Each structure stands twice: as C-alpha cells, then as structure tokens.
Short mmCIF file of C-alpha atoms and ligand atoms in Angstrom, two decimals:
data_model
loop_
_atom_site.label_atom_id
_atom_site.label_comp_id
_atom_site.label_asym_id
_atom_site.label_seq_id
_atom_site.Cartn_x
_atom_site.Cartn_y
_atom_site.Cartn_z
CA MET A 215 0.04 -147.13 -77.29
CA VAL A 216 -0.32 -143.45 -77.39
CA GLU A 217 -2.88 -142.38 -80.18
CA ARG A 218 -1.43 -139.86 -82.79
CA HIS A 219 -3.59 -136.75 -82.58
CA LYS A 220 -3.27 -132.91 -82.26
CA PRO A 221 -4.84 -131.72 -79.11
CA GLU A 222 -7.38 -129.13 -79.95
CA ALA A 223 -9.52 -126.67 -77.68
CA LYS A 224 -13.20 -126.58 -78.45
CA ARG A 225 -15.03 -123.36 -79.86
CA VAL A 226 -17.34 -121.99 -77.36
CA GLY A 227 -17.85 -118.61 -78.82
CA THR A 228 -16.92 -115.74 -81.18
CA ALA A 229 -14.66 -112.56 -80.44
CA ARG A 230 -15.66 -109.47 -82.34
CA ILE A 231 -12.76 -107.18 -82.94
CA GLU A 232 -13.10 -103.62 -84.19
CA LEU A 233 -10.04 -102.83 -86.26
CA ILE A 234 -9.27 -99.34 -87.87
CA ASP A 235 -10.75 -100.28 -91.27
CA LYS A 236 -12.71 -103.27 -90.56
CA ARG A 237 -14.09 -105.84 -87.98
CA VAL A 238 -13.15 -109.56 -87.61
CA GLU A 239 -14.91 -112.41 -85.96
CA LEU A 240 -12.40 -114.96 -84.31
CA PRO A 241 -13.23 -118.20 -82.49
CA ILE A 242 -13.17 -118.27 -78.73
CA VAL A 243 -11.84 -121.63 -77.65
CA GLU A 244 -12.02 -123.32 -74.20
CA GLY A 245 -9.47 -125.87 -72.78
CA SER A 246 -10.63 -128.86 -70.63
CA GLU A 247 -9.79 -126.95 -67.39
CA HIS A 248 -11.88 -123.89 -68.74
CA GLU A 249 -9.10 -121.94 -69.97
CA LEU A 250 -10.21 -119.31 -72.56
CA GLY A 251 -8.48 -118.18 -75.58
CA ILE A 252 -8.96 -116.24 -78.97
CA ASP A 253 -7.98 -118.39 -81.59
CA ILE A 254 -6.08 -116.07 -84.04
CA ARG A 255 -4.87 -118.47 -86.62
CA LYS A 256 -6.82 -116.84 -89.42
CA LEU A 257 -6.21 -113.21 -88.31
CA ARG A 258 -3.69 -112.17 -90.59
CA LYS A 259 -5.41 -113.97 -93.69
CA GLU A 260 -8.63 -112.16 -93.10
CA THR A 261 -7.14 -108.78 -92.08
CA GLY A 262 -3.54 -108.50 -92.80
CA TYR A 263 -3.12 -107.84 -89.12
CA ILE A 264 -0.83 -109.62 -86.80
CA THR A 265 -0.73 -109.62 -82.93
CA LEU A 266 2.05 -108.12 -80.95
CA ASP A 267 3.13 -109.75 -77.64
CA ASP A 268 6.43 -109.36 -76.37
CA ALA A 269 7.75 -112.40 -74.49
CA TYR A 270 4.64 -114.22 -75.17
CA THR A 271 3.00 -113.16 -72.00
CA ASN A 272 -0.44 -113.38 -73.52
CA THR A 273 0.17 -115.89 -76.11
CA GLY A 274 -0.59 -119.57 -76.22
CA SER A 275 1.82 -121.37 -78.63
CA CYS A 276 -0.34 -124.43 -78.68
CA SER A 277 -2.92 -126.72 -77.14
CA SER A 278 -1.43 -129.37 -74.94
CA ASP A 279 -2.61 -132.54 -73.19
CA ILE A 280 0.33 -132.80 -70.94
CA THR A 281 0.53 -130.50 -68.01
CA PHE A 282 -2.08 -127.99 -66.44
CA ILE A 283 -1.23 -125.14 -64.48
CA ASP A 284 -3.37 -122.71 -62.69
CA GLY A 285 -1.21 -119.97 -61.48
CA GLU A 286 -3.88 -118.04 -59.48
CA GLN A 287 -4.80 -121.30 -57.38
CA GLY A 288 -1.35 -122.83 -57.37
CA ILE A 289 -2.30 -126.03 -59.12
CA LEU A 290 -0.12 -128.11 -61.12
CA GLN A 291 -1.03 -131.51 -62.70
CA TYR A 292 0.88 -133.96 -64.94
CA ARG A 293 -1.77 -135.64 -67.25
CA GLY A 294 -4.56 -134.67 -64.84
CA TYR A 295 -2.79 -136.10 -61.63
CA PRO A 296 -2.04 -133.46 -59.08
CA ILE A 297 1.69 -132.70 -58.23
CA GLU A 298 1.09 -133.72 -54.73
CA ALA A 299 -0.26 -137.27 -55.61
CA VAL A 300 2.54 -137.85 -58.12
CA ALA A 301 5.27 -136.85 -55.73
CA GLU A 302 3.75 -139.14 -52.95
CA GLN A 303 2.99 -142.22 -55.01
CA LEU A 304 5.03 -142.63 -58.19
CA THR A 305 8.64 -143.25 -58.83
CA PHE A 306 10.59 -140.91 -61.59
CA PRO A 307 10.40 -143.58 -64.18
CA GLU A 308 6.59 -144.02 -63.62
CA THR A 309 6.33 -140.09 -63.83
CA ALA A 310 8.41 -140.08 -66.82
CA TRP A 311 6.20 -142.69 -68.60
CA LEU A 312 2.94 -140.77 -67.58
CA ILE A 313 4.24 -137.58 -69.00
CA ILE A 314 5.46 -138.95 -72.15
CA GLN A 315 2.79 -141.66 -72.93
CA GLY A 316 -0.39 -139.99 -71.30
CA GLU A 317 -1.33 -142.84 -69.01
CA LEU A 318 0.16 -144.47 -65.93
CA PRO A 319 2.16 -147.49 -66.81
CA THR A 320 0.79 -150.93 -66.34
CA ARG A 321 3.24 -153.28 -64.28
CA ASP A 322 4.44 -154.75 -67.47
CA GLU A 323 5.05 -151.43 -69.12
CA LEU A 324 6.91 -150.12 -66.12
CA ARG A 325 8.89 -153.24 -65.90
CA GLY A 326 9.86 -152.94 -69.62
CA PHE A 327 10.54 -149.27 -69.38
CA SER A 328 12.76 -149.68 -66.26
CA LYS A 329 14.88 -152.22 -68.13
CA MET A 330 15.38 -150.07 -70.95
CA LEU A 331 16.44 -147.26 -68.54
CA THR A 332 18.89 -149.81 -67.05
CA ASN A 333 20.21 -151.18 -70.54
CA LYS A 334 20.65 -147.76 -71.84
CA ALA A 335 22.62 -146.32 -68.88
CA LEU A 336 26.10 -146.69 -70.48
CA LEU A 337 27.69 -144.21 -72.90
CA HIS A 338 29.59 -145.54 -76.07
CA GLU A 339 33.13 -145.72 -75.04
CA GLY A 340 34.03 -143.43 -77.67
CA LEU A 341 31.99 -140.62 -75.62
CA ARG A 342 34.49 -140.85 -72.82
CA HIS A 343 37.27 -139.20 -74.66
CA HIS A 344 34.88 -136.22 -75.08
CA PHE A 345 35.19 -135.32 -71.39
CA GLU A 346 39.13 -135.09 -71.83
CA GLY A 347 38.55 -132.14 -74.11
CA PHE A 348 36.92 -129.93 -71.38
CA PRO A 349 39.00 -127.96 -68.99
CA PRO A 350 38.34 -128.74 -65.45
CA ASP A 351 36.22 -125.69 -64.60
CA ALA A 352 34.00 -126.28 -67.97
CA PRO A 353 30.51 -125.12 -67.05
CA PRO A 354 28.50 -128.48 -66.62
CA MET A 355 25.57 -127.11 -68.64
CA ALA A 356 27.95 -126.48 -71.73
CA VAL A 357 29.14 -130.07 -71.11
CA LEU A 358 25.51 -131.64 -70.94
CA SER A 359 24.19 -129.81 -74.05
CA ALA A 360 27.44 -130.83 -76.05
CA LEU A 361 27.39 -134.40 -74.94
CA ILE A 362 23.70 -134.80 -75.69
CA ASN A 363 24.25 -133.82 -79.19
CA SER A 364 27.38 -136.13 -79.22
CA VAL A 365 25.50 -139.10 -77.86
CA SER A 366 23.12 -138.88 -81.14
CA CYS A 367 26.19 -139.31 -83.25
CA TYR A 368 26.70 -142.72 -81.87
CA HIS A 369 23.02 -143.51 -82.24
CA PRO A 370 22.35 -142.58 -85.79
CA GLU A 371 19.15 -144.93 -85.61
CA LEU A 372 17.60 -142.72 -83.14
CA LEU A 373 17.99 -139.50 -85.29
CA GLU A 374 15.01 -140.37 -87.64
CA ILE A 375 12.02 -141.24 -85.42
CA GLY A 376 9.53 -143.35 -87.50
CA ASP A 377 7.15 -144.69 -84.88
CA GLU A 378 6.11 -144.83 -81.10
CA HIS A 379 8.45 -147.61 -80.42
CA HIS A 380 11.43 -145.74 -81.97
CA MET A 381 10.30 -142.57 -80.10
CA LEU A 382 10.38 -144.45 -76.66
CA ASP A 383 13.79 -146.10 -77.49
CA ALA A 384 15.04 -142.52 -77.91
CA ALA A 385 13.30 -141.09 -75.01
CA ALA A 386 14.54 -143.99 -72.69
CA SER A 387 18.10 -143.42 -73.89
CA LEU A 388 18.08 -139.71 -73.21
CA ILE A 389 16.37 -140.12 -69.82
CA SER A 390 18.93 -142.84 -68.84
CA LYS A 391 22.20 -141.48 -70.30
CA VAL A 392 21.60 -137.82 -69.19
CA ARG A 393 22.33 -139.21 -65.86
CA THR A 394 25.47 -140.89 -66.79
CA ILE A 395 26.71 -137.77 -68.62
CA ALA A 396 26.23 -135.72 -65.48
CA ALA A 397 27.89 -138.25 -63.28
CA PHE A 398 30.78 -138.61 -65.64
CA SER A 399 31.49 -134.92 -65.93
CA TYR A 400 31.42 -134.56 -62.24
CA LYS A 401 33.96 -137.34 -61.87
CA LYS A 402 36.24 -136.07 -64.40
CA PHE A 403 36.31 -132.46 -63.28
CA HIS A 404 36.89 -133.75 -59.63
CA GLY A 405 39.74 -135.88 -60.76
CA GLU A 406 38.12 -139.05 -59.51
CA PRO A 407 37.72 -142.22 -61.70
CA ILE A 408 34.27 -142.51 -63.47
CA VAL A 409 31.98 -144.93 -62.09
CA TYR A 410 29.88 -147.16 -64.54
CA PRO A 411 26.11 -147.46 -63.81
CA ASP A 412 25.05 -150.42 -61.64
CA PRO A 413 22.10 -152.39 -63.38
CA SER A 414 20.93 -153.65 -59.73
CA ARG A 415 20.08 -149.97 -58.71
CA ASN A 416 17.11 -148.18 -59.69
CA TYR A 417 16.96 -144.75 -61.58
CA CYS A 418 17.86 -142.51 -58.60
CA ASN A 419 19.98 -144.88 -56.72
CA ASN A 420 22.12 -145.50 -59.71
CA PHE A 421 22.74 -141.77 -60.30
CA LEU A 422 23.89 -141.29 -56.84
CA HIS A 423 26.13 -144.12 -57.08
CA MET A 424 27.67 -142.83 -60.26
CA MET A 425 28.13 -139.55 -58.36
CA PHE A 426 29.62 -140.59 -55.14
CA THR A 427 31.14 -144.24 -55.37
CA LEU A 428 34.72 -144.27 -54.91
CA PRO A 429 37.08 -147.03 -55.80
CA PHE A 430 37.35 -148.01 -51.98
CA SER A 431 33.95 -147.14 -51.01
CA SER A 432 30.74 -147.91 -52.62
CA TYR A 433 28.20 -145.20 -52.07
CA GLU A 434 24.67 -146.48 -50.59
CA PRO A 435 22.31 -143.47 -50.24
CA ILE A 436 20.15 -143.70 -47.03
CA PRO A 437 16.34 -143.97 -48.15
CA GLU A 438 15.70 -140.32 -47.13
CA VAL A 439 18.38 -138.96 -49.44
CA GLU A 440 17.10 -141.30 -52.27
CA ARG A 441 13.40 -140.05 -51.58
CA ALA A 442 14.57 -136.56 -51.80
CA MET A 443 16.33 -137.24 -55.05
CA ARG A 444 13.14 -138.83 -56.44
CA LEU A 445 11.13 -135.82 -55.30
CA PHE A 446 13.34 -133.24 -56.70
CA LEU A 447 13.27 -134.95 -60.07
CA ILE A 448 9.46 -135.50 -60.20
CA LEU A 449 8.66 -131.84 -59.23
CA HIS A 450 10.98 -130.83 -62.06
CA ALA A 451 9.50 -133.41 -64.70
CA ASP A 452 7.34 -130.87 -66.79
CA HIS A 453 5.76 -127.44 -66.35
CA GLU A 454 3.80 -126.66 -69.77
CA GLN A 455 5.47 -124.14 -72.07
CA ASN A 456 8.15 -122.66 -70.04
CA CYS A 457 11.28 -121.22 -71.90
CA SER A 458 13.33 -124.43 -72.25
CA THR A 459 10.24 -126.59 -73.17
CA ALA A 460 8.98 -124.08 -75.66
CA THR A 461 12.60 -124.13 -77.14
CA ALA A 462 12.29 -127.81 -77.47
CA ARG A 463 9.23 -127.50 -79.48
CA MET A 464 10.61 -124.69 -81.49
CA VAL A 465 13.55 -126.74 -82.49
CA GLY A 466 11.36 -129.91 -82.94
CA SER A 467 8.96 -127.91 -85.26
CA SER A 468 11.68 -127.68 -87.97
CA GLY A 469 11.77 -131.51 -87.84
CA ALA A 470 15.15 -131.45 -86.11
CA ASN A 471 15.52 -134.59 -84.08
CA LEU A 472 14.82 -135.32 -80.19
CA PHE A 473 18.55 -134.98 -79.23
CA ALA A 474 19.10 -131.68 -81.00
CA ALA A 475 15.84 -130.28 -79.53
CA VAL A 476 16.65 -131.48 -75.96
CA ALA A 477 20.16 -129.98 -76.36
CA ALA A 478 18.76 -126.75 -77.23
CA ALA A 479 16.44 -126.91 -74.23
CA VAL A 480 19.44 -127.52 -71.95
CA SER A 481 20.85 -124.23 -73.20
CA ALA A 482 17.55 -122.28 -72.76
CA LEU A 483 17.35 -123.75 -69.08
CA TRP A 484 20.87 -122.49 -68.27
CA GLY A 485 19.87 -118.74 -68.03
CA PRO A 486 19.62 -117.41 -64.52
CA LEU A 487 16.19 -116.15 -65.21
CA HIS A 488 15.05 -120.05 -65.77
CA GLY A 489 16.87 -122.90 -64.57
CA GLY A 490 19.92 -121.20 -63.80
CA ALA A 491 18.13 -119.46 -60.78
CA ASN A 492 18.51 -122.27 -58.37
CA MET A 493 22.47 -121.59 -58.18
CA ARG A 494 21.89 -117.81 -57.90
CA VAL A 495 19.63 -118.43 -54.85
CA ILE A 496 22.18 -120.30 -53.01
CA GLN A 497 24.94 -117.79 -53.86
CA LEU A 498 22.61 -115.12 -52.62
CA LEU A 499 21.95 -116.90 -49.29
CA GLN A 500 25.64 -117.72 -49.04
CA LYS A 501 26.55 -114.05 -49.28
CA ILE A 502 24.23 -113.37 -46.58
CA HIS A 503 25.46 -116.04 -44.32
CA ASN A 504 29.14 -114.76 -44.85
CA GLY A 505 28.06 -111.33 -43.68
CA GLU A 506 28.71 -110.01 -47.01
CA GLU A 507 25.26 -108.47 -47.21
CA SER A 508 22.46 -108.16 -44.72
CA ILE A 509 18.84 -109.30 -45.67
CA ASP A 510 17.62 -105.65 -45.09
CA SER A 511 20.29 -104.33 -47.47
CA LEU A 512 19.27 -107.02 -50.00
CA VAL A 513 15.63 -106.29 -49.93
CA THR A 514 16.39 -102.46 -50.29
CA ARG A 515 18.39 -103.29 -53.29
CA VAL A 516 15.65 -105.57 -54.76
CA LYS A 517 13.18 -102.67 -54.31
CA ASN A 518 15.68 -100.20 -55.84
CA LYS A 519 15.67 -102.55 -58.76
CA GLU A 520 19.47 -103.13 -58.45
CA THR A 521 19.09 -106.83 -58.29
CA LEU A 522 16.53 -109.60 -58.53
CA LEU A 523 15.29 -111.55 -55.46
CA TRP A 524 16.52 -115.06 -57.00
CA GLY A 525 14.03 -117.70 -56.58
CA PHE A 526 11.18 -115.37 -56.35
CA GLY A 527 8.54 -114.53 -58.97
CA HIS A 528 6.95 -116.42 -61.83
CA ARG A 529 5.32 -115.84 -65.04
CA VAL A 530 2.44 -118.08 -64.18
CA TYR A 531 2.24 -118.61 -60.68
CA LYS A 532 0.76 -115.49 -59.06
CA ASN A 533 0.28 -117.26 -55.76
CA PHE A 534 2.53 -120.09 -54.27
CA ASP A 535 4.45 -122.43 -56.46
CA PRO A 536 3.00 -125.89 -55.24
CA ARG A 537 6.49 -127.59 -55.67
CA THR A 538 8.05 -124.94 -53.20
CA LYS A 539 5.89 -126.39 -50.33
CA LEU A 540 6.96 -130.01 -51.25
CA LEU A 541 10.64 -129.08 -51.41
CA LYS A 542 10.69 -127.27 -48.41
CA LYS A 543 9.50 -130.23 -46.32
CA SER A 544 11.98 -132.30 -47.95
CA CYS A 545 14.85 -130.08 -47.03
CA ASP A 546 13.41 -130.47 -43.43
CA ASP A 547 13.31 -134.29 -43.75
CA VAL A 548 16.45 -134.80 -45.18
CA LEU A 549 18.43 -132.51 -42.85
CA ARG A 550 16.62 -134.07 -39.92
CA THR A 551 17.59 -137.61 -40.95
CA LEU A 552 20.98 -136.45 -41.72
CA ASN A 553 21.24 -134.71 -38.41
CA LYS A 554 22.52 -131.71 -40.22
CA GLN A 555 21.64 -128.03 -39.84
CA ASP A 556 21.92 -125.79 -42.74
CA PRO A 557 22.22 -122.06 -41.77
CA LEU A 558 21.10 -121.18 -45.31
CA LEU A 559 17.74 -122.70 -44.88
CA ASP A 560 17.17 -120.48 -41.87
CA ILE A 561 18.18 -117.55 -43.92
CA ALA A 562 15.89 -118.75 -46.85
CA ARG A 563 12.88 -119.07 -44.28
CA GLN A 564 13.71 -115.54 -43.01
CA LEU A 565 13.80 -114.05 -46.53
CA GLU A 566 10.55 -115.76 -47.48
CA GLU A 567 8.85 -114.40 -44.16
CA ILE A 568 9.92 -110.77 -44.96
CA ALA A 569 8.99 -110.96 -48.75
CA VAL A 570 5.58 -112.57 -48.21
CA ASN A 571 4.87 -109.99 -45.80
CA ASP A 572 6.13 -106.92 -47.80
CA GLU A 573 3.82 -104.67 -49.99
CA TYR A 574 6.53 -104.50 -52.83
CA PHE A 575 6.46 -108.30 -53.28
CA LEU A 576 2.63 -108.69 -52.54
CA GLU A 577 1.47 -106.27 -55.14
CA ARG A 578 3.81 -107.58 -57.70
CA LYS A 579 2.54 -111.26 -56.61
CA LEU A 580 6.19 -112.40 -55.87
CA TYR A 581 6.30 -115.75 -54.25
CA PRO A 582 9.12 -118.36 -53.70
CA ASN A 583 9.18 -120.46 -56.94
CA VAL A 584 10.49 -124.00 -57.33
CA ASP A 585 14.05 -122.53 -57.33
CA PHE A 586 14.17 -121.04 -53.96
CA TYR A 587 14.40 -124.26 -51.86
CA SER A 588 15.55 -126.73 -54.34
CA GLY A 589 19.16 -125.69 -54.08
CA ILE A 590 19.20 -126.26 -50.36
CA LEU A 591 17.85 -129.77 -51.07
CA LEU A 592 20.87 -130.53 -53.22
CA ARG A 593 23.23 -129.10 -50.93
CA ALA A 594 21.74 -131.68 -48.19
CA ILE A 595 22.27 -134.60 -50.63
CA GLY A 596 25.66 -133.54 -51.61
CA ILE A 597 25.35 -132.27 -55.19
CA PRO A 598 27.86 -129.52 -55.98
CA LEU A 599 26.54 -126.11 -56.63
CA ASN A 600 27.70 -125.92 -60.36
CA MET A 601 25.62 -129.14 -61.03
CA TYR A 602 22.18 -127.49 -59.58
CA THR A 603 21.06 -126.54 -63.11
CA VAL A 604 22.12 -129.82 -64.43
CA MET A 605 19.91 -131.53 -61.80
CA PHE A 606 17.06 -129.42 -62.96
CA ALA A 607 17.61 -130.48 -66.64
CA ILE A 608 17.70 -134.49 -65.50
CA GLY A 609 14.45 -133.73 -63.94
CA ARG A 610 12.82 -131.86 -66.91
CA MET A 611 13.94 -134.39 -69.59
CA PRO A 612 10.50 -136.18 -69.68
CA GLY A 613 8.78 -132.80 -70.14
CA TRP A 614 10.92 -131.74 -73.03
CA ILE A 615 10.51 -135.27 -74.60
CA ALA A 616 6.61 -135.40 -74.06
CA ASN A 617 6.25 -131.87 -75.65
CA TRP A 618 8.64 -132.75 -78.63
CA ALA A 619 6.58 -135.98 -79.04
CA GLU A 620 3.24 -134.13 -78.88
CA SER A 621 4.38 -131.84 -81.59
CA TRP A 622 5.64 -134.77 -83.63
CA ARG A 623 2.57 -137.00 -82.98
CA GLY A 624 0.24 -133.81 -84.11
CA GLY A 625 2.44 -133.21 -87.09
CA SER A 626 2.82 -129.51 -85.89
CA ARG A 627 3.96 -126.65 -88.58
CA ILE A 628 7.21 -125.14 -88.15
CA TYR A 629 7.42 -122.16 -85.69
CA ARG A 630 7.82 -119.02 -87.30
CA PRO A 631 6.67 -116.12 -85.41
CA ARG A 632 5.89 -112.86 -87.13
CA GLN A 633 7.26 -109.33 -86.22
CA ILE A 634 6.24 -105.78 -86.38
CA TYR A 635 9.23 -104.11 -88.51
CA THR A 636 10.20 -100.68 -86.79
CA GLY A 637 13.53 -100.14 -88.61
CA GLN A 638 14.78 -97.78 -91.37
CA LYS A 639 12.46 -97.20 -94.41
CA GLN A 640 14.05 -98.34 -97.75
CA ARG A 641 17.17 -96.18 -98.91
CA SER A 642 20.10 -96.14 -101.14
CA ILE A 643 23.73 -97.21 -100.38
CA LEU A 644 26.20 -94.29 -100.31
CA PRO A 645 29.41 -95.41 -101.94
CA LEU A 646 32.24 -95.88 -99.47
CA ALA A 647 34.42 -92.99 -101.02
CA GLN A 648 31.73 -90.68 -99.99
CA ARG A 649 31.10 -92.20 -96.47
C1 SDX B 761 11.66 -121.28 -63.42
O1 SDX B 761 8.04 -120.69 -66.66
C2 SDX B 761 8.18 -121.80 -65.95
O2 SDX B 761 7.24 -122.63 -65.56
C3 SDX B 761 9.55 -121.80 -65.11
C4 SDX B 761 9.78 -122.91 -64.22
C5 SDX B 761 9.71 -124.25 -64.85
O3 SDX B 761 9.49 -125.00 -63.87
O4 SDX B 761 10.03 -124.40 -65.99
O5 SDX B 761 8.95 -122.53 -63.17
C6 SDX B 761 11.28 -122.72 -63.59
O6 SDX B 761 12.30 -120.92 -64.41
C7 SDX B 761 11.31 -120.47 -62.29
C8 SDX B 761 11.78 -119.14 -62.40
C9 SDX B 761 13.17 -118.97 -61.85
N1 SDX B 761 13.67 -117.64 -62.09
C10 SDX B 761 14.04 -116.95 -60.97
O7 SDX B 761 13.81 -117.22 -59.83
C11 SDX B 761 14.60 -115.60 -61.34
C12 SDX B 761 14.03 -114.44 -60.63
N2 SDX B 761 12.66 -114.17 -61.03
C13 SDX B 761 12.38 -113.19 -62.05
O8 SDX B 761 13.29 -113.04 -62.91
C14 SDX B 761 10.97 -113.29 -62.74
O9 SDX B 761 9.93 -113.18 -61.56
C15 SDX B 761 10.64 -114.36 -63.66
C16 SDX B 761 11.51 -114.40 -64.76
C17 SDX B 761 10.59 -115.54 -63.17
C18 SDX B 761 9.22 -113.99 -64.40
O10 SDX B 761 9.37 -112.79 -65.04
P1 SDX B 761 8.24 -111.97 -65.68
O11 SDX B 761 6.92 -112.64 -65.68
O12 SDX B 761 8.46 -111.52 -66.91
O13 SDX B 761 7.93 -110.99 -64.44
P2 SDX B 761 8.08 -109.24 -64.67
O14 SDX B 761 9.40 -109.08 -65.10
O15 SDX B 761 6.93 -109.13 -65.56
O16 SDX B 761 7.91 -108.86 -63.02
C19 SDX B 761 6.66 -108.06 -62.95
C20 SDX B 761 7.20 -107.15 -61.73
C21 SDX B 761 8.49 -106.08 -62.10
O17 SDX B 761 8.40 -104.96 -61.31
P3 SDX B 761 7.78 -103.61 -62.01
O18 SDX B 761 8.31 -103.38 -63.22
O19 SDX B 761 6.22 -103.94 -62.31
O20 SDX B 761 7.97 -102.63 -61.05
O21 SDX B 761 7.92 -107.98 -60.74
C22 SDX B 761 9.34 -107.49 -60.61
C23 SDX B 761 9.69 -106.98 -61.87
O22 SDX B 761 10.70 -106.18 -61.86
N3 SDX B 761 9.82 -108.92 -60.20
C24 SDX B 761 10.77 -109.05 -59.49
C25 SDX B 761 11.28 -110.48 -59.50
N4 SDX B 761 10.44 -110.93 -60.42
C26 SDX B 761 9.71 -110.15 -60.99
N5 SDX B 761 11.51 -108.20 -58.71
C27 SDX B 761 12.43 -108.72 -57.72
N6 SDX B 761 12.76 -110.07 -57.70
C28 SDX B 761 12.27 -110.87 -58.65
N7 SDX B 761 12.58 -112.20 -58.54
#
C-alpha cells in the first residue's frame, strides 16, 4: 500500500538574491534526477516580494514522485521506468497501477485490479438517458466532461475519499467507466445501439468491442490493432505537470473530489494547444492531401506566424518527444498488418523531414510532439476524428488520478497563485447622471 507522504526535494545550497532594498537567502533544492530549483516558499514572508512567471514557464508547482521528463535528452519515465520499457512490457492496467500506486503490481494485485476494472465498466442505467439529451453533433469532450461529473452523482460513496482502498475504488471506476462513456457517446451519435462491456475481454479489447460491435457482428480486433490501442493509451498515461494535470491538482487542492478534478482536466485537455492538437494535425494533413494547401505554402504561413504547425513544439521537450518515435513505428506496423496505405502518413513524414531541417524550426527547437502521429494511428484503428482528444483523455486518466492522489496523500495546501496588479489606482465613483 502506498505510504502517505509529501514528496520533497532535498536542500543542496543557498541562493542569495540582491533586491532593491534588501537581500534574501533562499534554499536551492535538487530532485532525484538532479533538477535544481530555488525554493521561494518563504520569499513573500521574508521580503514582501513575489515572483512573476507568465504561463509558469520557470515555475515548479510541486515536487512529485510520479513522472520524470528530461526535455533536452528526450527522456520520459513513469516512476523511474523508461517509457520504451513500459510500452514494450506492460499492459495499460499495469501501467495505470504503476503510475497511481508507485510500484509495479504483483500478480495478485494486478488480478484484483483487472477484476475491479471489469466489474466497474457498466454505467448506472440512469446515466443512459443523459446521452439522449445531447444533440447528435455534440462535441465528445463536452459529453465526456459532463458524464464524468454525472457518474459521481450515482456514486456518492466515492465523493469523500477517506483511505487508499477508497481512492483505488474511485480510480478503478474512472479508468473503467471513461471507456464506456466514450463508446456509448460514439454509438449514440452514430445512431447505433449501445454495446455493453463484455467481462471476458481485457481493457483495450473491451473498449474496441463497445465501439465497433454491431448487433449482427461482434468486433474482434486483430492483435496488431489491440497492441496499437494499448501503446496509444500507455504513451498518453502521464506527463508530469502538463496543463490538464496541473488543472486536476488545482481543482483537487480545494478539497474537490476526484471526479470533479478529472472532469476539469478533461476541459483543459480539450484546447488545441494541448490535447486538441491531435485533431488539428489530421485536419491540417487532410487539407494538404485534398490539395487545398501545399506543404510549402503551409510552412510559409507558419514562418509568417499566420498559423501554428500543429503537432510540433513542446514546452518541455526541446529535442525529440520519445513518444513520437514509438507512435510512428506503430503507425507503420498497423498499416502494414492491415495492408493499408494512409496518404496522410506520407505527408506527415514529408512535413517532419522539412521542418527538422529548417532553420526556423531548429532555432526554436520545434520537433514533432505526441500529437503529430497519434491521430494517424487512431485513423488506422478506425477511431473517428472527433474522438481523438477523448482517446487522449482515456489514456491520461491514470496520470490525472495519480497527481490528484499524490496531492491528497501529501495534504497539499489550496493552490492560490498571487499576481502583480497593474490596473487603475483607487478612484471615486462618478454618479450616473454625470457619466
Ligand atoms: C501536448 O505539456 C505537456 O506535457 C503536453 C503534452 C502532454 O503529454 O500532456 O505533451 C501534450 O499538449 C503536446 C502539445 C500539443 N500542442 C500542439 O501541437 C500545438 C502546437 N504547439 C504550440 O502551440 C506550442 O509548441 C506549445 C503550446 C506546445 C508549447 O508552447 P510554448 O512552450 O509556449 O512555446 P512558445 O510559444 O514559447 O514558442 C516559442 C517559439 C515562438 O516563436 P518566437 O516568438 O520565438 O518567434 O516557437 C514558436 C512560437 O511562435 N512555436 C511555433 C510552434 N510552437 C512554438 N511556431 C509554429 N508552430 C508551432 N507548433
């Protein structure tokens, strides 16, 4: 069972800062992978100063034991295990357990957790009518966020999490039911009868079954497609303090329950600068394939700052994103097994080749990120475009839960950033008659 502690970096030195009217000494701290930071927790109390860091580019919001990223070396590790090894050797439930509990599950732990995931796959029948209330073209991320909060209304016992067993119960509910919500919304909006989860199927197979089985034909994914689904979810499972995970921590820090925190994280992920980029990439590639724009004209527009090159760039990776290489290989494997060609993959490759050899992108350290090839893999599996970010959310569920749990275990204080006020100085109200 996970010990309840608050991760702490160790003090290794002192930063001496000369301010206008005083100087201050602050601890320099070091993480287990030798990242260094200035601990400013006492800054305001001792000096009255705060720091200012738009978009938190230079600010660590917490110490965390969960995921390590080295953006310069292109390293990603879940609880110390390299993403390449996790992707190669673990199932998605094993990865989820590792990220949330901190250690690889024993055989018995994995058997018990898998059983929980199987038993919690159903939604309360009262929730089925929620899907009726959405228009057929409702954005799936809106449905997902709404249904996650709605699920908690049928499980009030999971709103107040008292101990680790309770947290695991809520975690298993979310990890399991997020698949069912996604599949049910897909079926409803495609006018097909919903398909209930099949307890004889594993996590990924069951999701694909709920998505693609029809009354007259049961869907049996070929092993390569199931492997690709597993890889996709594992590669998206956590990524330290990205926008949606930081949102989950922010919401959880007020004492809000896990479902509310995750529903908020879904909303943050929806944005095109974050999880919504995987859809923008495909739309971009499709435009080029349709002849609506040439690669050269796109690159020119990017350089003129008329558009972003979707799927490129990253706040942390200033080198390749290790997930991209694995996704790219999986695209090749799945398309070869299915004996399919995808012209968008060829265009993506051309675009990558041009960008990684172009000074404009090189000097800004812009490389393909996780979203650049992930959409092509989802296309090969048969997932519709408007569900790509939902798939990202299904993968990221363990990461959001683990970060909420780490904050809950550590008894974190409420997130409440400060600001530097730059508005009007105090003034009197002019009566309306005089305005
Ligand atoms: C994800 O944080 C995570 O870990 C996220 C994620 C995860 O697993 O959770 O990895 C998942 O969200 C990946 C990112 C998906 N988003 C996109 O692909 C959208 C396109 N990318 C950009 O919007 C951008 O690169 C961000 C949002 C990813 C990062 O933004 P930053 O760190 O704020 O970068 P920046 O704006 O400071 O850019 C520095 C320079 C700027 O040019 P200059 O002003 O110096 O001339 O690079 C340019 C930017 O204009 N730039 C781009 C670009 N990304 C940055 N120019 C063109 N196309 C791009 N994609």
